[in-house]
Amino acid sequence: MAEVPVIAIDGPSGAGKGTIAQKLAARLGFHYLDSGALYRVLALAARHHRVDWDNVEDLAVLAEHMDVAFRPKGAGEPPDVVLEGEVVTEPIRSEEIGHGASRVAAYPEVRRALLARQRAFARPPGLVADGRDMGTVVFPDAPVKIYLTASPEERARRRHKQLMEKGESVSLADLAERVRERDARDATRAVAPLVPAPDAVVIDSTGKAIDAVLKEVEEVVAARLGGRAARR
Ligand code: C5P
């Protein structure tokens, strides 16, 4: 069987990966994997089942067996995330669950338990995979690897805007501090630290409009995939 083309988009939170990856997947007609959502769902599932975020053994079992599905909505719209029959798209986006996701993601046992699930998303005609270790660990042979980043200040500002829109009030200074803390934890953890793959193209989205970033990403995709990624 011909290899399924995988486009790995990694980088810190707030760099714009989710938006870019979803738009790109819709333009190409590819599947989309939001790997961060899996870690977030796991943190929420642990809450539901009264499993502590540092109980590695039970977390790994949950990671392997939890009943989670991504239910597609309209093209270009993020899919609904369904945990044990319940739509959890909104609850998994809270700051608290984001913190839990980052905690559970630090365990090698948890990451291992989620590997097969993530790889199963690579189906024809192709996949856009969004995360931290898509190009380094989950899809090391991906023909296209992009590392999307932005300054910590800009990422905190974007997150602040999102939270305000949702009615959650958090101070910008607190958020900037948390962005730095999470970056440090993600970059220095023993397994799958957040670093660009050696063959990744690094794109900095600071101060750029979404469409401008998407254009840069599409140029990389066209150069690396050629005819395999004919736009629909
Ligand atoms: O991208 P998102 O903010 O939804 O990810 C939540 C957390 O899950 C991140 O802070 C990171 O710690 C973890 N994560 C990860 N590996 C991925 C995706 C997310 O460790 N591939």
PDB file of C-alpha atoms and ligand atoms in Angstrom:
ATOM      1  CA  MET A   1       0.000   0.000   0.000  1.00  0.00           C
ATOM      2  CA  ALA A   2       1.272   3.457  -0.838  1.00  0.00           C
ATOM      3  CA  GLU A   3       2.458   5.441   2.188  1.00  0.00           C
ATOM      4  CA  VAL A   4      -0.110   7.825   3.594  1.00  0.00           C
ATOM      5  CA  PRO A   5       1.354  11.354   3.502  1.00  0.00           C
ATOM      6  CA  VAL A   6       1.573  12.839   6.996  1.00  0.00           C
ATOM      7  CA  ILE A   7       2.089  16.539   7.650  1.00  0.00           C
ATOM      8  CA  ALA A   8       3.420  16.976  11.205  1.00  0.00           C
ATOM      9  CA  ILE A   9       2.840  20.385  12.777  1.00  0.00           C
ATOM     10  CA  ASP A  10       4.494  20.800  16.161  1.00  0.00           C
ATOM     11  CA  GLY A  11       5.142  23.714  18.469  1.00  0.00           C
ATOM     12  CA  PRO A  12       4.169  25.336  21.770  1.00  0.00           C
ATOM     13  CA  SER A  13       0.587  26.207  22.674  1.00  0.00           C
ATOM     14  CA  GLY A  14      -0.637  29.495  21.287  1.00  0.00           C
ATOM     15  CA  ALA A  15       1.595  29.388  18.207  1.00  0.00           C
ATOM     16  CA  GLY A  16      -1.502  28.914  16.038  1.00  0.00           C
ATOM     17  CA  LYS A  17      -1.016  25.218  15.257  1.00  0.00           C
ATOM     18  CA  GLY A  18      -4.652  24.227  15.767  1.00  0.00           C
ATOM     19  CA  THR A  19      -6.034  26.881  13.432  1.00  0.00           C
ATOM     20  CA  ILE A  20      -3.379  26.332  10.778  1.00  0.00           C
ATOM     21  CA  ALA A  21      -3.562  22.526  10.945  1.00  0.00           C
ATOM     22  CA  GLN A  22      -7.364  22.504  10.634  1.00  0.00           C
ATOM     23  CA  LYS A  23      -7.389  24.944   7.733  1.00  0.00           C
ATOM     24  CA  LEU A  24      -4.659  23.003   5.973  1.00  0.00           C
ATOM     25  CA  ALA A  25      -6.471  19.675   6.473  1.00  0.00           C
ATOM     26  CA  ALA A  26      -9.696  21.176   5.078  1.00  0.00           C
ATOM     27  CA  ARG A  27      -7.871  22.637   2.040  1.00  0.00           C
ATOM     28  CA  LEU A  28      -6.174  19.316   1.259  1.00  0.00           C
ATOM     29  CA  GLY A  29      -9.114  17.078   2.195  1.00  0.00           C
ATOM     30  CA  PHE A  30      -6.827  15.299   4.695  1.00  0.00           C
ATOM     31  CA  HIS A  31      -7.757  13.868   8.089  1.00  0.00           C
ATOM     32  CA  TYR A  32      -6.844  15.921  11.157  1.00  0.00           C
ATOM     33  CA  LEU A  33      -5.379  14.755  14.465  1.00  0.00           C
ATOM     34  CA  ASP A  34      -5.462  17.080  17.469  1.00  0.00           C
ATOM     35  CA  SER A  35      -3.095  15.093  19.697  1.00  0.00           C
ATOM     36  CA  GLY A  36      -3.300  17.683  22.502  1.00  0.00           C
ATOM     37  CA  ALA A  37      -7.032  16.922  22.731  1.00  0.00           C
ATOM     38  CA  LEU A  38      -6.166  13.294  23.549  1.00  0.00           C
ATOM     39  CA  TYR A  39      -4.022  14.397  26.507  1.00  0.00           C
ATOM     40  CA  ARG A  40      -6.744  16.820  27.584  1.00  0.00           C
ATOM     41  CA  VAL A  41      -9.433  14.122  27.330  1.00  0.00           C
ATOM     42  CA  LEU A  42      -7.250  11.818  29.393  1.00  0.00           C
ATOM     43  CA  ALA A  43      -6.927  14.455  32.128  1.00  0.00           C
ATOM     44  CA  LEU A  44     -10.726  14.863  32.116  1.00  0.00           C
ATOM     45  CA  ALA A  45     -11.384  11.100  32.043  1.00  0.00           C
ATOM     46  CA  ALA A  46      -9.067  10.746  35.039  1.00  0.00           C
ATOM     47  CA  ARG A  47     -11.200  13.317  36.871  1.00  0.00           C
ATOM     48  CA  HIS A  48     -14.394  11.410  35.998  1.00  0.00           C
ATOM     49  CA  HIS A  49     -12.932   8.123  37.221  1.00  0.00           C
ATOM     50  CA  ARG A  50     -11.277   9.664  40.296  1.00  0.00           C
ATOM     51  CA  VAL A  51      -7.789   8.805  39.085  1.00  0.00           C
ATOM     52  CA  ASP A  52      -5.098  11.220  40.310  1.00  0.00           C
ATOM     53  CA  TRP A  53      -3.044  13.019  37.676  1.00  0.00           C
ATOM     54  CA  ASP A  54       0.070  11.396  39.108  1.00  0.00           C
ATOM     55  CA  ASN A  55      -1.274   7.847  39.308  1.00  0.00           C
ATOM     56  CA  VAL A  56       0.745   6.620  36.322  1.00  0.00           C
ATOM     57  CA  GLU A  57      -0.449   3.034  36.354  1.00  0.00           C
ATOM     58  CA  ASP A  58      -4.151   3.831  36.254  1.00  0.00           C
ATOM     59  CA  LEU A  59      -3.572   6.702  33.820  1.00  0.00           C
ATOM     60  CA  ALA A  60      -1.875   4.355  31.355  1.00  0.00           C
ATOM     61  CA  VAL A  61      -4.804   1.916  31.550  1.00  0.00           C
ATOM     62  CA  LEU A  62      -7.265   4.775  31.022  1.00  0.00           C
ATOM     63  CA  ALA A  63      -5.201   6.115  28.102  1.00  0.00           C
ATOM     64  CA  GLU A  64      -5.350   2.778  26.347  1.00  0.00           C
ATOM     65  CA  HIS A  65      -8.992   1.966  26.994  1.00  0.00           C
ATOM     66  CA  MET A  66     -10.896   5.248  27.301  1.00  0.00           C
ATOM     67  CA  ASP A  67     -13.748   5.572  24.831  1.00  0.00           C
ATOM     68  CA  VAL A  68     -12.935   8.748  22.906  1.00  0.00           C
ATOM     69  CA  ALA A  69     -14.032   9.790  19.434  1.00  0.00           C
ATOM     70  CA  PHE A  70     -13.634  12.856  17.222  1.00  0.00           C
ATOM     71  CA  ARG A  71     -16.936  13.612  15.533  1.00  0.00           C
ATOM     72  CA  PRO A  72     -16.494  15.715  12.383  1.00  0.00           C
ATOM     73  CA  LYS A  73     -18.526  18.905  12.073  1.00  0.00           C
ATOM     74  CA  GLY A  74     -18.395  21.237   9.047  1.00  0.00           C
ATOM     75  CA  ALA A  75     -15.242  21.450   6.888  1.00  0.00           C
ATOM     76  CA  GLY A  76     -12.667  23.704   8.553  1.00  0.00           C
ATOM     77  CA  GLU A  77     -14.524  23.500  11.884  1.00  0.00           C
ATOM     78  CA  PRO A  78     -12.908  21.679  14.782  1.00  0.00           C
ATOM     79  CA  PRO A  79     -14.441  18.226  15.324  1.00  0.00           C
ATOM     80  CA  ASP A  80     -16.472  17.543  18.446  1.00  0.00           C
ATOM     81  CA  VAL A  81     -14.611  15.538  21.056  1.00  0.00           C
ATOM     82  CA  VAL A  82     -16.738  12.785  22.583  1.00  0.00           C
ATOM     83  CA  LEU A  83     -15.742  10.983  25.782  1.00  0.00           C
ATOM     84  CA  GLU A  84     -17.839   7.985  26.817  1.00  0.00           C
ATOM     85  CA  GLY A  85     -20.771   9.313  24.789  1.00  0.00           C
ATOM     86  CA  GLU A  86     -20.561  12.837  26.216  1.00  0.00           C
ATOM     87  CA  VAL A  87     -19.508  15.852  24.129  1.00  0.00           C
ATOM     88  CA  VAL A  88     -16.542  17.370  25.990  1.00  0.00           C
ATOM     89  CA  THR A  89     -15.290  19.797  23.317  1.00  0.00           C
ATOM     90  CA  GLU A  90     -15.652  22.800  25.629  1.00  0.00           C
ATOM     91  CA  PRO A  91     -14.753  21.320  29.065  1.00  0.00           C
ATOM     92  CA  ILE A  92     -11.388  20.023  27.819  1.00  0.00           C
ATOM     93  CA  ARG A  93     -10.365  23.576  26.830  1.00  0.00           C
ATOM     94  CA  SER A  94     -10.364  24.983  30.366  1.00  0.00           C
ATOM     95  CA  GLU A  95      -7.090  26.204  31.875  1.00  0.00           C
ATOM     96  CA  GLU A  96      -7.381  23.583  34.587  1.00  0.00           C
ATOM     97  CA  ILE A  97      -7.690  20.641  32.209  1.00  0.00           C
ATOM     98  CA  GLY A  98      -4.869  22.116  30.101  1.00  0.00           C
ATOM     99  CA  HIS A  99      -2.715  22.002  33.196  1.00  0.00           C
ATOM    100  CA  GLY A 100      -3.783  18.386  33.855  1.00  0.00           C
ATOM    101  CA  ALA A 101      -2.982  17.447  30.248  1.00  0.00           C
ATOM    102  CA  SER A 102       0.520  18.819  30.614  1.00  0.00           C
ATOM    103  CA  ARG A 103       0.942  16.842  33.875  1.00  0.00           C
ATOM    104  CA  VAL A 104      -0.257  13.477  32.509  1.00  0.00           C
ATOM    105  CA  ALA A 105       1.713  14.016  29.275  1.00  0.00           C
ATOM    106  CA  ALA A 106       4.960  13.988  31.253  1.00  0.00           C
ATOM    107  CA  TYR A 107       4.702  10.222  31.875  1.00  0.00           C
ATOM    108  CA  PRO A 108       6.370   7.882  29.340  1.00  0.00           C
ATOM    109  CA  GLU A 109       3.804   5.151  30.143  1.00  0.00           C
ATOM    110  CA  VAL A 110       0.975   7.510  29.210  1.00  0.00           C
ATOM    111  CA  ARG A 111       2.655   8.622  25.979  1.00  0.00           C
ATOM    112  CA  ARG A 112       3.311   5.017  25.008  1.00  0.00           C
ATOM    113  CA  ALA A 113      -0.317   4.079  25.655  1.00  0.00           C
ATOM    114  CA  LEU A 114      -1.472   6.845  23.291  1.00  0.00           C
ATOM    115  CA  LEU A 115       0.972   6.056  20.455  1.00  0.00           C
ATOM    116  CA  ALA A 116      -1.087   3.457  18.600  1.00  0.00           C
ATOM    117  CA  ARG A 117      -4.216   5.576  18.861  1.00  0.00           C
ATOM    118  CA  GLN A 118      -2.456   8.516  17.271  1.00  0.00           C
ATOM    119  CA  ARG A 119      -0.869   6.466  14.477  1.00  0.00           C
ATOM    120  CA  ALA A 120      -4.281   5.015  13.581  1.00  0.00           C
ATOM    121  CA  PHE A 121      -5.284   8.481  12.321  1.00  0.00           C
ATOM    122  CA  ALA A 122      -2.901   8.143   9.353  1.00  0.00           C
ATOM    123  CA  ARG A 123      -5.402   7.011   6.726  1.00  0.00           C
ATOM    124  CA  PRO A 124      -5.714   7.889   3.010  1.00  0.00           C
ATOM    125  CA  PRO A 125      -5.710  10.401   1.489  1.00  0.00           C
ATOM    126  CA  GLY A 126      -3.451  11.895   4.195  1.00  0.00           C
ATOM    127  CA  LEU A 127      -3.169  13.347   7.675  1.00  0.00           C
ATOM    128  CA  VAL A 128      -2.366  16.691   9.243  1.00  0.00           C
ATOM    129  CA  ALA A 129      -1.181  15.924  12.789  1.00  0.00           C
ATOM    130  CA  ASP A 130      -0.977  18.718  15.342  1.00  0.00           C
ATOM    131  CA  GLY A 131       0.979  18.412  18.586  1.00  0.00           C
ATOM    132  CA  ARG A 132       4.354  18.533  20.281  1.00  0.00           C
ATOM    133  CA  ASP A 133       6.057  15.330  19.145  1.00  0.00           C
ATOM    134  CA  MET A 134       4.347  14.522  15.849  1.00  0.00           C
ATOM    135  CA  GLY A 135       7.541  14.888  13.817  1.00  0.00           C
ATOM    136  CA  THR A 136       9.945  13.569  16.452  1.00  0.00           C
ATOM    137  CA  VAL A 137       8.167  10.527  17.957  1.00  0.00           C
ATOM    138  CA  VAL A 138       4.725   9.696  16.583  1.00  0.00           C
ATOM    139  CA  PHE A 139       5.402  10.145  12.852  1.00  0.00           C
ATOM    140  CA  PRO A 140       9.213  10.298  12.553  1.00  0.00           C
ATOM    141  CA  ASP A 141       8.991   9.421   8.825  1.00  0.00           C
ATOM    142  CA  ALA A 142       6.505  12.193   7.998  1.00  0.00           C
ATOM    143  CA  PRO A 143       7.524  13.764   4.667  1.00  0.00           C
ATOM    144  CA  VAL A 144       6.497  17.236   5.890  1.00  0.00           C
ATOM    145  CA  LYS A 145       7.452  18.566   9.322  1.00  0.00           C
ATOM    146  CA  ILE A 146       6.715  22.079  10.446  1.00  0.00           C
ATOM    147  CA  TYR A 147       7.600  23.632  13.780  1.00  0.00           C
ATOM    148  CA  LEU A 148       5.329  26.589  14.372  1.00  0.00           C
ATOM    149  CA  THR A 149       6.294  28.997  17.110  1.00  0.00           C
ATOM    150  CA  ALA A 150       5.642  32.556  18.371  1.00  0.00           C
ATOM    151  CA  SER A 151       7.027  34.702  21.172  1.00  0.00           C
ATOM    152  CA  PRO A 152       5.756  33.840  24.709  1.00  0.00           C
ATOM    153  CA  GLU A 153       4.206  37.335  25.007  1.00  0.00           C
ATOM    154  CA  GLU A 154       2.250  36.943  21.795  1.00  0.00           C
ATOM    155  CA  ARG A 155       1.074  33.454  22.767  1.00  0.00           C
ATOM    156  CA  ALA A 156      -0.113  34.700  26.152  1.00  0.00           C
ATOM    157  CA  ARG A 157      -1.963  37.576  24.441  1.00  0.00           C
ATOM    158  CA  ARG A 158      -3.733  35.174  22.037  1.00  0.00           C
ATOM    159  CA  ARG A 159      -4.741  32.879  24.892  1.00  0.00           C
ATOM    160  CA  HIS A 160      -5.952  35.858  26.924  1.00  0.00           C
ATOM    161  CA  LYS A 161      -8.208  36.946  24.053  1.00  0.00           C
ATOM    162  CA  GLN A 162      -9.631  33.415  23.694  1.00  0.00           C
ATOM    163  CA  LEU A 163     -10.368  33.158  27.404  1.00  0.00           C
ATOM    164  CA  MET A 164     -11.987  36.597  27.527  1.00  0.00           C
ATOM    165  CA  GLU A 165     -14.243  35.558  24.638  1.00  0.00           C
ATOM    166  CA  LYS A 166     -15.270  32.518  26.681  1.00  0.00           C
ATOM    167  CA  GLY A 167     -15.926  34.688  29.739  1.00  0.00           C
ATOM    168  CA  GLU A 168     -12.996  33.287  31.782  1.00  0.00           C
ATOM    169  CA  SER A 169     -11.115  36.145  33.402  1.00  0.00           C
ATOM    170  CA  VAL A 170      -7.404  35.581  33.935  1.00  0.00           C
ATOM    171  CA  SER A 171      -4.810  38.341  34.149  1.00  0.00           C
ATOM    172  CA  LEU A 172      -2.441  38.661  31.222  1.00  0.00           C
ATOM    173  CA  ALA A 173       0.552  38.649  33.572  1.00  0.00           C
ATOM    174  CA  ASP A 174      -0.591  35.357  35.157  1.00  0.00           C
ATOM    175  CA  LEU A 175      -1.101  33.845  31.733  1.00  0.00           C
ATOM    176  CA  ALA A 176       2.341  34.925  30.508  1.00  0.00           C
ATOM    177  CA  GLU A 177       3.837  33.312  33.597  1.00  0.00           C
ATOM    178  CA  ARG A 178       1.901  30.101  32.968  1.00  0.00           C
ATOM    179  CA  VAL A 179       2.909  30.028  29.294  1.00  0.00           C
ATOM    180  CA  ARG A 180       6.562  30.209  30.362  1.00  0.00           C
ATOM    181  CA  GLU A 181       6.103  27.518  33.019  1.00  0.00           C
ATOM    182  CA  ARG A 182       4.361  25.158  30.610  1.00  0.00           C
ATOM    183  CA  ASP A 183       6.997  25.786  27.921  1.00  0.00           C
ATOM    184  CA  ALA A 184       9.742  24.953  30.399  1.00  0.00           C
ATOM    185  CA  ARG A 185       7.997  21.762  31.542  1.00  0.00           C
ATOM    186  CA  ASP A 186       7.272  20.645  27.961  1.00  0.00           C
ATOM    187  CA  ALA A 187      10.813  21.428  26.763  1.00  0.00           C
ATOM    188  CA  THR A 188      12.693  19.765  29.610  1.00  0.00           C
ATOM    189  CA  ARG A 189      10.645  16.627  30.255  1.00  0.00           C
ATOM    190  CA  ALA A 190      12.500  13.360  29.833  1.00  0.00           C
ATOM    191  CA  VAL A 191      10.206  11.914  27.155  1.00  0.00           C
ATOM    192  CA  ALA A 192       9.279  13.597  23.912  1.00  0.00           C
ATOM    193  CA  PRO A 193      10.469  17.053  24.947  1.00  0.00           C
ATOM    194  CA  LEU A 194       9.147  19.895  22.829  1.00  0.00           C
ATOM    195  CA  VAL A 195      11.936  20.439  20.304  1.00  0.00           C
ATOM    196  CA  PRO A 196      11.839  20.810  16.524  1.00  0.00           C
ATOM    197  CA  ALA A 197      12.686  17.635  14.581  1.00  0.00           C
ATOM    198  CA  PRO A 198      16.059  18.041  12.819  1.00  0.00           C
ATOM    199  CA  ASP A 199      14.275  17.988   9.453  1.00  0.00           C
ATOM    200  CA  ALA A 200      11.468  20.393  10.465  1.00  0.00           C
ATOM    201  CA  VAL A 201      10.957  23.787   8.857  1.00  0.00           C
ATOM    202  CA  VAL A 202      10.631  26.394  11.628  1.00  0.00           C
ATOM    203  CA  ILE A 203       8.010  29.098  11.071  1.00  0.00           C
ATOM    204  CA  ASP A 204       7.556  31.998  13.505  1.00  0.00           C
ATOM    205  CA  SER A 205       3.988  33.329  13.519  1.00  0.00           C
ATOM    206  CA  THR A 206       4.682  36.365  15.766  1.00  0.00           C
ATOM    207  CA  GLY A 207       2.937  39.411  14.323  1.00  0.00           C
ATOM    208  CA  LYS A 208       1.666  37.535  11.260  1.00  0.00           C
ATOM    209  CA  ALA A 209      -1.942  37.113  10.122  1.00  0.00           C
ATOM    210  CA  ILE A 210      -3.314  33.560   9.939  1.00  0.00           C
ATOM    211  CA  ASP A 211      -3.537  33.639   6.144  1.00  0.00           C
ATOM    212  CA  ALA A 212       0.090  34.700   5.813  1.00  0.00           C
ATOM    213  CA  VAL A 213       1.215  31.811   8.033  1.00  0.00           C
ATOM    214  CA  LEU A 214      -1.013  29.371   6.140  1.00  0.00           C
ATOM    215  CA  LYS A 215       0.572  30.498   2.881  1.00  0.00           C
ATOM    216  CA  GLU A 216       4.077  29.854   4.240  1.00  0.00           C
ATOM    217  CA  VAL A 217       3.012  26.422   5.465  1.00  0.00           C
ATOM    218  CA  GLU A 218       1.426  25.574   2.109  1.00  0.00           C
ATOM    219  CA  GLU A 219       4.643  26.491   0.326  1.00  0.00           C
ATOM    220  CA  VAL A 220       6.555  24.016   2.487  1.00  0.00           C
ATOM    221  CA  VAL A 221       3.910  21.355   1.873  1.00  0.00           C
ATOM    222  CA  ALA A 222       3.996  21.909  -1.903  1.00  0.00           C
ATOM    223  CA  ALA A 223       7.800  21.748  -1.946  1.00  0.00           C
ATOM    224  CA  ARG A 224       7.914  18.516   0.046  1.00  0.00           C
ATOM    225  CA  LEU A 225       4.805  16.671  -1.165  1.00  0.00           C
ATOM    226  CA  GLY A 226       4.449  18.006  -4.700  1.00  0.00           C
ATOM    227  CA  GLY A 227       1.517  16.373  -6.532  1.00  0.00           C
ATOM    228  CA  ARG A 228       0.587  14.203  -3.550  1.00  0.00           C
ATOM    229  CA  ALA A 229      -1.083  17.191  -1.950  1.00  0.00           C
ATOM    230  CA  ALA A 230      -3.125  18.649  -4.801  1.00  0.00           C
ATOM    231  CA  ARG A 231      -5.424  21.210  -3.264  1.00  0.00           C
ATOM    232  CA  ARG A 232      -9.137  20.362  -3.498  1.00  0.00           C
TER     233      ARG A 232
HETATM  234  O1  C5P B   1      -2.030  21.488  22.424  1.00  0.00           O
HETATM  235  P1  C5P B   1      -2.741  21.475  23.732  1.00  0.00           P
HETATM  236  O2  C5P B   1      -2.604  22.747  24.521  1.00  0.00           O
HETATM  237  O3  C5P B   1      -4.173  21.051  23.591  1.00  0.00           O
HETATM  238  O4  C5P B   1      -2.019  20.321  24.584  1.00  0.00           O
HETATM  239  C1  C5P B   1      -2.254  20.171  25.974  1.00  0.00           C
HETATM  240  C2  C5P B   1      -0.999  19.582  26.620  1.00  0.00           C
HETATM  241  O5  C5P B   1      -0.796  18.248  26.159  1.00  0.00           O
HETATM  242  C3  C5P B   1       0.291  20.326  26.303  1.00  0.00           C
HETATM  243  O6  C5P B   1       0.594  21.319  27.247  1.00  0.00           O
HETATM  244  C4  C5P B   1       1.354  19.246  26.327  1.00  0.00           C
HETATM  245  O7  C5P B   1       1.887  19.108  27.624  1.00  0.00           O
HETATM  246  C5  C5P B   1       0.584  17.982  26.006  1.00  0.00           C
HETATM  247  N1  C5P B   1       0.835  17.465  24.660  1.00  0.00           N
HETATM  248  C6  C5P B   1       1.917  16.639  24.480  1.00  0.00           C
HETATM  249  N2  C5P B   1       2.156  16.072  23.258  1.00  0.00           N
HETATM  250  C7  C5P B   1       1.357  16.339  22.222  1.00  0.00           C
HETATM  251  C8  C5P B   1       0.257  17.210  22.371  1.00  0.00           C
HETATM  252  C9  C5P B   1       0.031  17.767  23.619  1.00  0.00           C
HETATM  253  O8  C5P B   1       2.670  16.402  25.411  1.00  0.00           O
HETATM  254  N3  C5P B   1       1.606  15.750  21.045  1.00  0.00           N
END
